[in-house]
Amino acid sequence: WSFPGAATVSSTSVRNPEVTYDEQGVYDVSLTVTTPNGESTKTINQMVEVSASYCSPEEPPLMAADFTESGDYLVNSSVNELGVEEFTFSAWIKPNGIQADYSGIFSLSSGDGVEKNVLNFREGNNTLGFHWNGDHWGWDSNLIVPADQWSFVAITVTANEVTLYVNEQEVTKSVNAQAIDLTSILLGTYYYWSSRNYIGLMEEATFWKRALTRQELRLSRHLTKSELSDPDLICYYQFNHNANGVVFDKKASYDLSVNGNSNLVSSDAP
């Protein structure tokens, strides 16, 4: 690989190197392949576009992720957060009607292939539910996410309790939560199950390796994130840009790949 103008290149001889740039602009990329039959180089001019708006958080909501049918989801399989003892997810969602039971808002993988950690819908009426460490999937929170309107949802996890939030309501369940190794993030699906796809919009999704307090969630829920230095913030998705099938992580490098007909649409989230 050759990346003229790059600030760092993790490796020039692996399939998917990680490359960073310090300056805005457009950059060429070249790949040279050597075989017993000789050497060949291909260059794609202006393959990489670096824009400040892609990398920095933006104040207005602008765009939202739109999941319209089975097979629409966003995924990053290169997350490397090991031994996560506490956890928070928060987002604004606008479900299109009543969701199929166990449709996933998010699902997390830990590399062992076991379907363990999920925020989803239940009860045939958009009740917010969860799985954690493969358990508690049958618990009824009695928190209803209204259909066809924006709602703020969150889940916080500590060693001994899980708290779910829907707008002004919250409920806590006692659990025995073990630390997790977080190796992939899926948004809009329950582990790729075609019958458990979230159908609707999503905005301002954040993942943390800390259980945020009620006050932290309440004070920040109507605000975009501007200060990203908190080491416990794992990733932050504003869904404002889809560049060549990639939705950017404003915190780090856990960008999401777009699958199916997932798209970005104008957002009217609050």
mmCIF file of N, CA, C and O in Angstrom, residues 132-178:
data_model
loop_
_atom_site.group_PDB
_atom_site.id
_atom_site.type_symbol
_atom_site.label_atom_id
_atom_site.label_comp_id
_atom_site.label_asym_id
_atom_site.label_seq_id
_atom_site.Cartn_x
_atom_site.Cartn_y
_atom_site.Cartn_z
ATOM 1 N N TRP A 132 -28.851 -9.558 29.052
ATOM 2 C CA TRP A 132 -27.493 -9.266 29.526
ATOM 3 C C TRP A 132 -26.873 -10.529 30.068
ATOM 4 O O TRP A 132 -27.500 -11.244 30.840
ATOM 5 N N ASN A 133 -25.648 -10.803 29.620
ATOM 6 C CA ASN A 133 -24.983 -12.072 29.928
ATOM 7 C C ASN A 133 -25.902 -13.245 29.583
ATOM 8 O O ASN A 133 -25.916 -14.274 30.263
ATOM 9 N N GLY A 134 -26.695 -13.080 28.502
ATOM 10 C CA GLY A 134 -27.562 -14.138 28.030
ATOM 11 C C GLY A 134 -28.787 -14.388 28.879
ATOM 12 O O GLY A 134 -29.491 -15.394 28.690
ATOM 13 N N ASP A 135 -29.104 -13.473 29.795
ATOM 14 C CA ASP A 135 -30.216 -13.694 30.722
ATOM 15 C C ASP A 135 -31.152 -12.490 30.701
ATOM 16 O O ASP A 135 -30.891 -11.485 30.044
ATOM 17 N N HIS A 136 -32.271 -12.625 31.420
ATOM 18 C CA HIS A 136 -33.239 -11.544 31.659
ATOM 19 C C HIS A 136 -34.048 -11.187 30.421
ATOM 20 O O HIS A 136 -34.740 -10.166 30.420
ATOM 21 N N TRP A 137 -34.038 -12.017 29.401
ATOM 22 C CA TRP A 137 -34.768 -11.715 28.178
ATOM 23 C C TRP A 137 -36.275 -11.782 28.372
ATOM 24 O O TRP A 137 -37.037 -11.213 27.592
ATOM 25 N N GLY A 138 -36.742 -12.463 29.423
ATOM 26 C CA GLY A 138 -38.179 -12.583 29.654
ATOM 27 C C GLY A 138 -38.744 -11.552 30.609
ATOM 28 O O GLY A 138 -39.944 -11.570 30.897
ATOM 29 N N TRP A 139 -37.917 -10.640 31.084
ATOM 30 C CA TRP A 139 -38.375 -9.650 32.066
ATOM 31 C C TRP A 139 -39.200 -8.560 31.402
ATOM 32 O O TRP A 139 -38.869 -8.084 30.312
ATOM 33 N N ASP A 140 -40.286 -8.160 32.048
ATOM 34 C CA ASP A 140 -41.177 -7.134 31.515
ATOM 35 C C ASP A 140 -40.910 -5.818 32.221
ATOM 36 O O ASP A 140 -41.204 -5.659 33.409
ATOM 37 N N SER A 141 -40.353 -4.844 31.499
ATOM 38 C CA SER A 141 -40.024 -3.549 32.092
ATOM 39 C C SER A 141 -41.242 -2.652 32.247
ATOM 40 O O SER A 141 -41.214 -1.680 33.015
ATOM 41 N N ASN A 142 -42.299 -2.916 31.454
ATOM 42 C CA ASN A 142 -43.483 -2.059 31.409
ATOM 43 C C ASN A 142 -43.177 -0.652 30.907
ATOM 44 O O ASN A 142 -43.988 0.262 31.100
ATOM 45 N N LEU A 143 -42.040 -0.475 30.261
ATOM 46 C CA LEU A 143 -41.708 0.801 29.629
ATOM 47 C C LEU A 143 -42.031 0.696 28.141
ATOM 48 O O LEU A 143 -41.437 -0.112 27.433
ATOM 49 N N ILE A 144 -42.953 1.506 27.676
ATOM 50 C CA ILE A 144 -43.401 1.448 26.285
ATOM 51 C C ILE A 144 -42.727 2.560 25.489
ATOM 52 O O ILE A 144 -42.745 3.727 25.893
ATOM 53 N N VAL A 145 -42.134 2.179 24.351
ATOM 54 C CA VAL A 145 -41.577 3.163 23.422
ATOM 55 C C VAL A 145 -42.680 3.528 22.426
ATOM 56 O O VAL A 145 -43.096 2.680 21.631
ATOM 57 N N PRO A 146 -43.190 4.750 22.445
ATOM 58 C CA PRO A 146 -44.303 5.100 21.557
ATOM 59 C C PRO A 146 -43.932 4.923 20.084
ATOM 60 O O PRO A 146 -42.814 5.240 19.669
ATOM 61 N N ALA A 147 -44.890 4.402 19.322
ATOM 62 C CA ALA A 147 -44.681 4.231 17.885
ATOM 63 C C ALA A 147 -44.754 5.579 17.181
ATOM 64 O O ALA A 147 -45.503 6.478 17.591
ATOM 65 N N ASP A 148 -43.943 5.721 16.152
ATOM 66 C CA ASP A 148 -44.028 6.843 15.214
ATOM 67 C C ASP A 148 -43.749 8.197 15.847
ATOM 68 O O ASP A 148 -44.219 9.232 15.364
ATOM 69 N N GLN A 149 -42.973 8.204 16.915
ATOM 70 C CA GLN A 149 -42.514 9.470 17.476
ATOM 71 C C GLN A 149 -41.149 9.251 18.126
ATOM 72 O O GLN A 149 -40.787 8.141 18.491
ATOM 73 N N TRP A 150 -40.410 10.341 18.260
ATOM 74 C CA TRP A 150 -39.069 10.258 18.824
ATOM 75 C C TRP A 150 -39.138 10.022 20.327
ATOM 76 O O TRP A 150 -39.926 10.662 21.033
ATOM 77 N N SER A 151 -38.291 9.124 20.805
ATOM 78 C CA SER A 151 -38.143 8.869 22.241
ATOM 79 C C SER A 151 -36.665 8.706 22.569
ATOM 80 O O SER A 151 -35.887 8.188 21.768
ATOM 81 N N PHE A 152 -36.317 9.147 23.751
ATOM 82 C CA PHE A 152 -34.966 8.930 24.260
ATOM 83 C C PHE A 152 -34.946 7.618 25.024
ATOM 84 O O PHE A 152 -35.753 7.403 25.938
ATOM 85 N N VAL A 153 -34.039 6.707 24.644
ATOM 86 C CA VAL A 153 -33.910 5.427 25.327
ATOM 87 C C VAL A 153 -32.474 5.253 25.798
ATOM 88 O O VAL A 153 -31.536 5.755 25.173
ATOM 89 N N ALA A 154 -32.326 4.549 26.907
ATOM 90 C CA ALA A 154 -30.991 4.283 27.432
ATOM 91 C C ALA A 154 -31.027 3.028 28.282
ATOM 92 O O ALA A 154 -32.075 2.624 28.799
ATOM 93 N N ILE A 155 -29.850 2.410 28.409
ATOM 94 C CA ILE A 155 -29.650 1.296 29.326
ATOM 95 C C ILE A 155 -28.323 1.525 30.032
ATOM 96 O O ILE A 155 -27.323 1.881 29.391
ATOM 97 N N THR A 156 -28.316 1.356 31.347
ATOM 98 C CA THR A 156 -27.073 1.391 32.109
ATOM 99 C C THR A 156 -26.919 0.068 32.848
ATOM 100 O O THR A 156 -27.911 -0.507 33.312
ATOM 101 N N VAL A 157 -25.685 -0.407 32.931
ATOM 102 C CA VAL A 157 -25.397 -1.708 33.549
ATOM 103 C C VAL A 157 -24.275 -1.540 34.560
ATOM 104 O O VAL A 157 -23.223 -0.964 34.248
ATOM 105 N N THR A 158 -24.505 -2.023 35.785
ATOM 106 C CA THR A 158 -23.453 -2.147 36.781
ATOM 107 C C THR A 158 -23.347 -3.619 37.175
ATOM 108 O O THR A 158 -24.041 -4.469 36.615
ATOM 109 N N ALA A 159 -22.510 -3.907 38.153
ATOM 110 C CA ALA A 159 -22.315 -5.301 38.560
ATOM 111 C C ALA A 159 -23.587 -5.915 39.113
ATOM 112 O O ALA A 159 -23.781 -7.135 39.029
ATOM 113 N N ASN A 160 -24.493 -5.086 39.670
ATOM 114 C CA ASN A 160 -25.655 -5.676 40.333
ATOM 115 C C ASN A 160 -27.002 -5.117 39.895
ATOM 116 O O ASN A 160 -28.022 -5.485 40.473
ATOM 117 N N GLU A 161 -27.029 -4.246 38.851
ATOM 118 C CA GLU A 161 -28.328 -3.783 38.393
ATOM 119 C C GLU A 161 -28.273 -3.236 36.976
ATOM 120 O O GLU A 161 -27.228 -2.771 36.508
ATOM 121 N N VAL A 162 -29.414 -3.346 36.312
ATOM 122 C CA VAL A 162 -29.613 -2.766 34.979
ATOM 123 C C VAL A 162 -30.772 -1.788 35.078
ATOM 124 O O VAL A 162 -31.823 -2.109 35.657
ATOM 125 N N THR A 163 -30.583 -0.593 34.518
ATOM 126 C CA THR A 163 -31.639 0.416 34.497
ATOM 127 C C THR A 163 -31.971 0.756 33.055
ATOM 128 O O THR A 163 -31.074 1.015 32.256
ATOM 129 N N LEU A 164 -33.262 0.732 32.731
ATOM 130 C CA LEU A 164 -33.753 1.122 31.416
ATOM 131 C C LEU A 164 -34.459 2.467 31.527
ATOM 132 O O LEU A 164 -35.148 2.744 32.519
ATOM 133 N N TYR A 165 -34.296 3.274 30.474
ATOM 134 C CA TYR A 165 -34.919 4.592 30.420
ATOM 135 C C TYR A 165 -35.719 4.732 29.128
ATOM 136 O O TYR A 165 -35.238 4.359 28.058
ATOM 137 N N VAL A 166 -36.924 5.274 29.226
ATOM 138 C CA VAL A 166 -37.696 5.715 28.070
ATOM 139 C C VAL A 166 -38.255 7.093 28.417
ATOM 140 O O VAL A 166 -39.130 7.216 29.283
ATOM 141 N N ASN A 167 -37.708 8.115 27.793
ATOM 142 C CA ASN A 167 -38.118 9.493 28.067
ATOM 143 C C ASN A 167 -38.028 9.792 29.566
ATOM 144 O O ASN A 167 -36.962 9.660 30.144
ATOM 145 N N GLU A 168 -39.147 10.125 30.212
ATOM 146 C CA GLU A 168 -39.109 10.497 31.629
ATOM 147 C C GLU A 168 -39.200 9.302 32.568
ATOM 148 O O GLU A 168 -39.089 9.460 33.785
ATOM 149 N N GLN A 169 -39.400 8.118 32.028
ATOM 150 C CA GLN A 169 -39.594 6.948 32.871
ATOM 151 C C GLN A 169 -38.316 6.120 32.965
ATOM 152 O O GLN A 169 -37.498 6.107 32.041
ATOM 153 N N GLU A 170 -38.185 5.412 34.068
ATOM 154 C CA GLU A 170 -37.057 4.497 34.238
ATOM 155 C C GLU A 170 -37.466 3.356 35.157
ATOM 156 O O GLU A 170 -38.393 3.479 35.960
ATOM 157 N N VAL A 171 -36.773 2.242 35.020
ATOM 158 C CA VAL A 171 -37.019 1.101 35.884
ATOM 159 C C VAL A 171 -35.708 0.334 36.028
ATOM 160 O O VAL A 171 -34.912 0.263 35.091
ATOM 161 N N THR A 172 -35.487 -0.209 37.218
ATOM 162 C CA THR A 172 -34.234 -0.898 37.525
ATOM 163 C C THR A 172 -34.516 -2.345 37.896
ATOM 164 O O THR A 172 -35.487 -2.638 38.606
ATOM 165 N N LYS A 173 -33.655 -3.240 37.409
ATOM 166 C CA LYS A 173 -33.745 -4.662 37.743
ATOM 167 C C LYS A 173 -32.434 -5.126 38.369
ATOM 168 O O LYS A 173 -31.353 -4.811 37.858
ATOM 169 N N SER A 174 -32.528 -5.874 39.443
ATOM 170 C CA SER A 174 -31.336 -6.461 40.059
ATOM 171 C C SER A 174 -30.804 -7.585 39.189
ATOM 172 O O SER A 174 -31.565 -8.442 38.728
ATOM 173 N N VAL A 175 -29.498 -7.587 38.939
ATOM 174 C CA VAL A 175 -28.862 -8.608 38.120
ATOM 175 C C VAL A 175 -27.515 -8.960 38.743
ATOM 176 O O VAL A 175 -27.036 -8.293 39.652
ATOM 177 N N ASN A 176 -26.909 -9.995 38.208
ATOM 178 C CA ASN A 176 -25.522 -10.325 38.521
ATOM 179 C C ASN A 176 -24.759 -10.250 37.207
ATOM 180 O O ASN A 176 -24.633 -11.229 36.485
ATOM 181 N N ALA A 177 -24.272 -9.055 36.872
ATOM 182 C CA ALA A 177 -23.685 -8.809 35.555
ATOM 183 C C ALA A 177 -22.186 -9.044 35.584
ATOM 184 O O ALA A 177 -21.459 -8.435 36.373
ATOM 185 N N GLN A 178 -21.731 -9.933 34.712
ATOM 186 C CA GLN A 178 -20.304 -10.195 34.576
ATOM 187 C C GLN A 178 -19.691 -9.228 33.552
ATOM 188 O O GLN A 178 -20.372 -8.726 32.665
#
